[in-house]
Tab-separated table of C-alpha atoms in Angstrom:
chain	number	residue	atom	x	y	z
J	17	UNK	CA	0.000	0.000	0.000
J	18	UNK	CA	0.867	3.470	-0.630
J	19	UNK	CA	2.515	5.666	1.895
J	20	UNK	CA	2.598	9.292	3.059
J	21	UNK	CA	5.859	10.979	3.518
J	22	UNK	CA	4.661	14.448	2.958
J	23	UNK	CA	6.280	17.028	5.180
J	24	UNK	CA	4.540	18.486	7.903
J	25	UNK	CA	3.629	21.846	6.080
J	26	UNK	CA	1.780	19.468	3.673
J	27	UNK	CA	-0.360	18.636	6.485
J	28	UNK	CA	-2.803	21.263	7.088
J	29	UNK	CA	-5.469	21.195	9.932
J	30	UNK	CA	-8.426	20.860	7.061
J	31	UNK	CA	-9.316	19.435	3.471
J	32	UNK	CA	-7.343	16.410	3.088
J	33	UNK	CA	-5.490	16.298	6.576
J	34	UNK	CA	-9.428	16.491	8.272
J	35	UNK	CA	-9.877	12.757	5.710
J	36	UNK	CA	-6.465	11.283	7.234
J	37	UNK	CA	-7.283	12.624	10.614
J	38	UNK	CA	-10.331	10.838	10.508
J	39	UNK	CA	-9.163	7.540	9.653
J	40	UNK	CA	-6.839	8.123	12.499
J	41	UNK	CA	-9.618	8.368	15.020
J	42	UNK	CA	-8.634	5.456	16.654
J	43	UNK	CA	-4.796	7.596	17.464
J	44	UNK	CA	-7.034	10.267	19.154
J	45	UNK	CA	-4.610	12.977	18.255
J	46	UNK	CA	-4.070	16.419	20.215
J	47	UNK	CA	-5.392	19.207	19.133
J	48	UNK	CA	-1.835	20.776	18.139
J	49	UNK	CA	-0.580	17.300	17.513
J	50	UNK	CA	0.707	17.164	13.778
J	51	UNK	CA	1.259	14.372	11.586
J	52	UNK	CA	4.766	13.406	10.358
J	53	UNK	CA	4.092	10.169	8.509
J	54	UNK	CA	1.404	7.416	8.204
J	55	UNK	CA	1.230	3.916	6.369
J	56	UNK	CA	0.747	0.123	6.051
J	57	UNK	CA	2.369	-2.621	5.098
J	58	UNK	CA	2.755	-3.573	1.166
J	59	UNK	CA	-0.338	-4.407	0.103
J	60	UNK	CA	1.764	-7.132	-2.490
J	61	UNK	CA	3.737	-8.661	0.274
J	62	UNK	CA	0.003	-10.973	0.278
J	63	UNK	CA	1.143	-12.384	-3.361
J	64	UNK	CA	2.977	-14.749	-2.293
J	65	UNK	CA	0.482	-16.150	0.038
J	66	UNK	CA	-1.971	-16.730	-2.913
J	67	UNK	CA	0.532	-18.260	-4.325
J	68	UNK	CA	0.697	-20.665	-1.685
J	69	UNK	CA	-2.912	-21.197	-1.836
J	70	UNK	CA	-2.858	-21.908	-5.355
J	71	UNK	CA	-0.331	-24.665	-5.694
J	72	UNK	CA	-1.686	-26.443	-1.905
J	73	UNK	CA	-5.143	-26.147	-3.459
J	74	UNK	CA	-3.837	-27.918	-6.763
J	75	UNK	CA	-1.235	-30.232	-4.874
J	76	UNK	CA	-4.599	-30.961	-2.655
J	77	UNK	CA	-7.208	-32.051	-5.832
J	78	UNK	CA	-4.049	-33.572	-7.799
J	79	UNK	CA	-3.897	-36.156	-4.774
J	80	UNK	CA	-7.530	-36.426	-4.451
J	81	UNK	CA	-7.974	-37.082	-8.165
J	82	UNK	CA	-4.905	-39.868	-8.289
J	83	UNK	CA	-6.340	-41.820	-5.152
J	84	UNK	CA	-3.589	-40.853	-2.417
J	85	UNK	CA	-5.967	-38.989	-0.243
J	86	UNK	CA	-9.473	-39.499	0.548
J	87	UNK	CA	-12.242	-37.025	-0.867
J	88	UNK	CA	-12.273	-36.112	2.689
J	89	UNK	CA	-9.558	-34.377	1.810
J	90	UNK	CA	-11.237	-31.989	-0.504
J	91	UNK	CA	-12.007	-30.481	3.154
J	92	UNK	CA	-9.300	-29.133	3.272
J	93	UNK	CA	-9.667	-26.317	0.270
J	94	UNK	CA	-11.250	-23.730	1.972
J	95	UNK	CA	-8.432	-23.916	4.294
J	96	UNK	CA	-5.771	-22.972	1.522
J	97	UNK	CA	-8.568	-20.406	0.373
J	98	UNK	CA	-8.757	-18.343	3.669
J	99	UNK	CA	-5.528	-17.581	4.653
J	100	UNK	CA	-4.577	-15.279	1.862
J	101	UNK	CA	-8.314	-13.746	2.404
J	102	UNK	CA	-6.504	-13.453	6.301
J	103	UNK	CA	-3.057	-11.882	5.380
J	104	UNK	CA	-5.269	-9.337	3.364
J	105	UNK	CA	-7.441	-8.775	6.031
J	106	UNK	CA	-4.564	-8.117	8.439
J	107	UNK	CA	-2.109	-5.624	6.199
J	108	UNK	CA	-5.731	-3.888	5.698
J	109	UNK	CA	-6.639	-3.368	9.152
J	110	UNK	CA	-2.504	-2.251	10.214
J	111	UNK	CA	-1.395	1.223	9.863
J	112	UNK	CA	1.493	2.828	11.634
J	113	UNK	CA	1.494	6.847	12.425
J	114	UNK	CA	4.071	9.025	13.007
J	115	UNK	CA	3.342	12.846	14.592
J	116	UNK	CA	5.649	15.401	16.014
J	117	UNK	CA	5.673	13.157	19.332
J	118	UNK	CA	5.109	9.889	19.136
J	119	UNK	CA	4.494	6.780	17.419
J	120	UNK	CA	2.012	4.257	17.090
J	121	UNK	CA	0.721	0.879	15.575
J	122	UNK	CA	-2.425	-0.618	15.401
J	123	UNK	CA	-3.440	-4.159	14.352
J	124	UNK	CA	-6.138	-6.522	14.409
J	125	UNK	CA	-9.087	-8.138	12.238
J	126	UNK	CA	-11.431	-9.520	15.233
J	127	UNK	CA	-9.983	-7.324	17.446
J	128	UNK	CA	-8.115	-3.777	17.533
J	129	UNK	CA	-4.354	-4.131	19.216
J	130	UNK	CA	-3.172	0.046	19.565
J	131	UNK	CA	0.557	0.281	20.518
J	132	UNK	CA	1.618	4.164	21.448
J	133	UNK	CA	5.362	5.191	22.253
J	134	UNK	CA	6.457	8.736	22.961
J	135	UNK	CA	9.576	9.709	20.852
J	136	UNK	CA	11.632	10.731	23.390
J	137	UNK	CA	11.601	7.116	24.501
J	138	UNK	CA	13.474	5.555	21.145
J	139	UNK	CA	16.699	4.458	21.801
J	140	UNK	CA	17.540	2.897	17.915
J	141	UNK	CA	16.311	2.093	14.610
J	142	UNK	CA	17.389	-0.208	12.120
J	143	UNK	CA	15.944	-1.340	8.695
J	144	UNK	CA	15.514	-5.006	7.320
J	145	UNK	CA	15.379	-5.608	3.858
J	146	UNK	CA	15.485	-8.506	2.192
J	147	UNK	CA	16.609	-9.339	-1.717
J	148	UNK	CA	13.004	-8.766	-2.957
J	149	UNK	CA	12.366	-6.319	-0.279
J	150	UNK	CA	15.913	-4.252	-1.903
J	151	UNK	CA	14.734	-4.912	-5.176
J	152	UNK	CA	11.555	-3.004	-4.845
J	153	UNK	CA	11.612	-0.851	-2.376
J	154	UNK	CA	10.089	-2.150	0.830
J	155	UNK	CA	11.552	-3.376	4.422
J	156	UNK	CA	11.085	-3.247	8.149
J	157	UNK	CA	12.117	-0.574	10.689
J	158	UNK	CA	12.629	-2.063	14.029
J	159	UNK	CA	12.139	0.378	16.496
J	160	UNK	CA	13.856	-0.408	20.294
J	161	UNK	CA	12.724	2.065	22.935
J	162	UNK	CA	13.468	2.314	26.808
J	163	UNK	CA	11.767	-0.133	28.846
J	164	UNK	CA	11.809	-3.025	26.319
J	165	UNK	CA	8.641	-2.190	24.177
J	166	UNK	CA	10.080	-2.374	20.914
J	167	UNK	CA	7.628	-1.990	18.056
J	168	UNK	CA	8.066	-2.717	14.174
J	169	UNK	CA	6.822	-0.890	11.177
J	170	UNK	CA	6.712	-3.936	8.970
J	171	UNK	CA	6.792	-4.060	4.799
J	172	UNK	CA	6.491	-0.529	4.377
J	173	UNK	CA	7.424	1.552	1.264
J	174	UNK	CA	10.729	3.257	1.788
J	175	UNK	CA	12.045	1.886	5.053
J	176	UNK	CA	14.921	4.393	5.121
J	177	UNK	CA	12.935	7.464	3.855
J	178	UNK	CA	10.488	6.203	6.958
J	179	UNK	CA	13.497	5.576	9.546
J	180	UNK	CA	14.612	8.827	8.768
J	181	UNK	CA	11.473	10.647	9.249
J	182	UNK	CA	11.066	9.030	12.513
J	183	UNK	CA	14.863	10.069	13.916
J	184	UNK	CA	14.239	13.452	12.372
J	185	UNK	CA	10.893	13.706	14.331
J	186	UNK	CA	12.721	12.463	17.442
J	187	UNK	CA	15.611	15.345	16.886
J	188	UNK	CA	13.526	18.232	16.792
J	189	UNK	CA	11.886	17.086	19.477
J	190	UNK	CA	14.936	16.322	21.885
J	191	UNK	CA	16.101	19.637	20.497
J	192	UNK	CA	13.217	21.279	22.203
J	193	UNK	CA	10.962	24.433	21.021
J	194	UNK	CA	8.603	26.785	21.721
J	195	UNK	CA	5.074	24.832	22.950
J	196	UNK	CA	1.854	25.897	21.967
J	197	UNK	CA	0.280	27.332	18.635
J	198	UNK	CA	1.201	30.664	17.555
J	199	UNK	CA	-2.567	31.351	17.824
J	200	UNK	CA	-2.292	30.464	21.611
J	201	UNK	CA	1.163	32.083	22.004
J	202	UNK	CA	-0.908	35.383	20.584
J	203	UNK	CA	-4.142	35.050	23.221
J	204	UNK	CA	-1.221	34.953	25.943
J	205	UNK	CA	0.607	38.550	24.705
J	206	UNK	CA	-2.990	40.322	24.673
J	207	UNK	CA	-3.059	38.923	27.916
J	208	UNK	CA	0.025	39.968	29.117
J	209	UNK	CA	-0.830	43.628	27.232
J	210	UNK	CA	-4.304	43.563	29.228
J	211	UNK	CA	-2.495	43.356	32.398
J	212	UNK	CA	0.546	45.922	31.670
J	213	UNK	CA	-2.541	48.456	30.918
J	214	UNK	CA	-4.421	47.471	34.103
J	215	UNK	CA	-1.145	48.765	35.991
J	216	UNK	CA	-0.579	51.306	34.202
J	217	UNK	CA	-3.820	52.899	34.772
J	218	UNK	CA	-3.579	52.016	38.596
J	219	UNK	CA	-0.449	54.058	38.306
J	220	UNK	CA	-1.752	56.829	36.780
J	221	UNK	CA	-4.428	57.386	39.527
């Protein structure tokens, strides 16, 4: 499946942000709380299991037909047929989130599994790939954070262009900044204006 790496600038509070943001419900972001990245796993990484289907499934009626199993054993199709249907089901129903302050997984077909870590808890990333996953672009970032709760964003497009968003998201926020919106930042210095005329008028009396 597709993947966003758009910057954060490219994620404005309304329009197509206010679509993502929905289908993020289940993050239950902050109000200020911006989105850095978001995706799933490869949706092809499932070829290969209907490819295993396929040849059990023909392995399967090729022994039924030539007498070395049972036509009991014809049972045993809608085995082979369901677990591609499964791996579908469960690279549809994962997505992975980064925001300006932590990450976060969620999994599950019958049930919903939601894994949260706050960024100044990662202690290291690294990226898997393996020949196929080199040869067209996907992998696995492992990430290890204090405390032993490592997650993994698994088969995702660009696994470096993904670590790097992550340890970029994790700098600026060791680095530190100013909190708050600039709207909220403004609301404080009429405050703070309000007050310094209050005085001065008490002053003046």
């Amino acid at each position: 499946m597709t993947t966003d790496t758009a910057a954060p600038s490219d994620h404005p509070r309304d329009g197509a942000s206010g679509t993502i943001e929905r289908s993020l419900s289940w993050l239950a972001l902050e109000s200020d709380e911006e989105i850095r990245w978001h995706g799933q796993p490869r949706l092809q990484t499932v070829y290969s299991w209907f490819a295993v289907a396929v040849l059990g499934m023909v392995a399967l009626s090729a022994a039924v037909a030539l007498d070395v199993l049972s036509v009991r054993g014809l049972l045993w199709l809608p085995v082979f047929a369901v677990l591609p249907l499964w791996q579908y089901a469960r690279i549809a129903k994962t997505v992975f989130v980064i925001t300006d302050r932590r990450l976060a997984t969620r999994r599950g077909v019958l049930g919903v599994t939601v894994n949260s870590v706050a960024l100044d808890r990662i202690q290291n990333t690294t990226v898997t790939q393996g020949s196929l996953g080199r040869l067209i672009g996907y992998g696995t970032v492992v990430i290890e954070t204090a405390g032993g709760s490592d997650l993994a964003f698994w088969n995702v497009d660009e696994p470096l262009a993904v670590r790097a968003e992550l340890e970029s998201s994790a700098d600026r926020l060791e680095k530190g900044g100013v909190p708050g919106t600039p709207e909220q930042w403004q609301s404080v210095l009429e405050e703070v204006r309000g007050w310094r005329r209050a005085i001065e008028e008490c002053e003046g009396e």
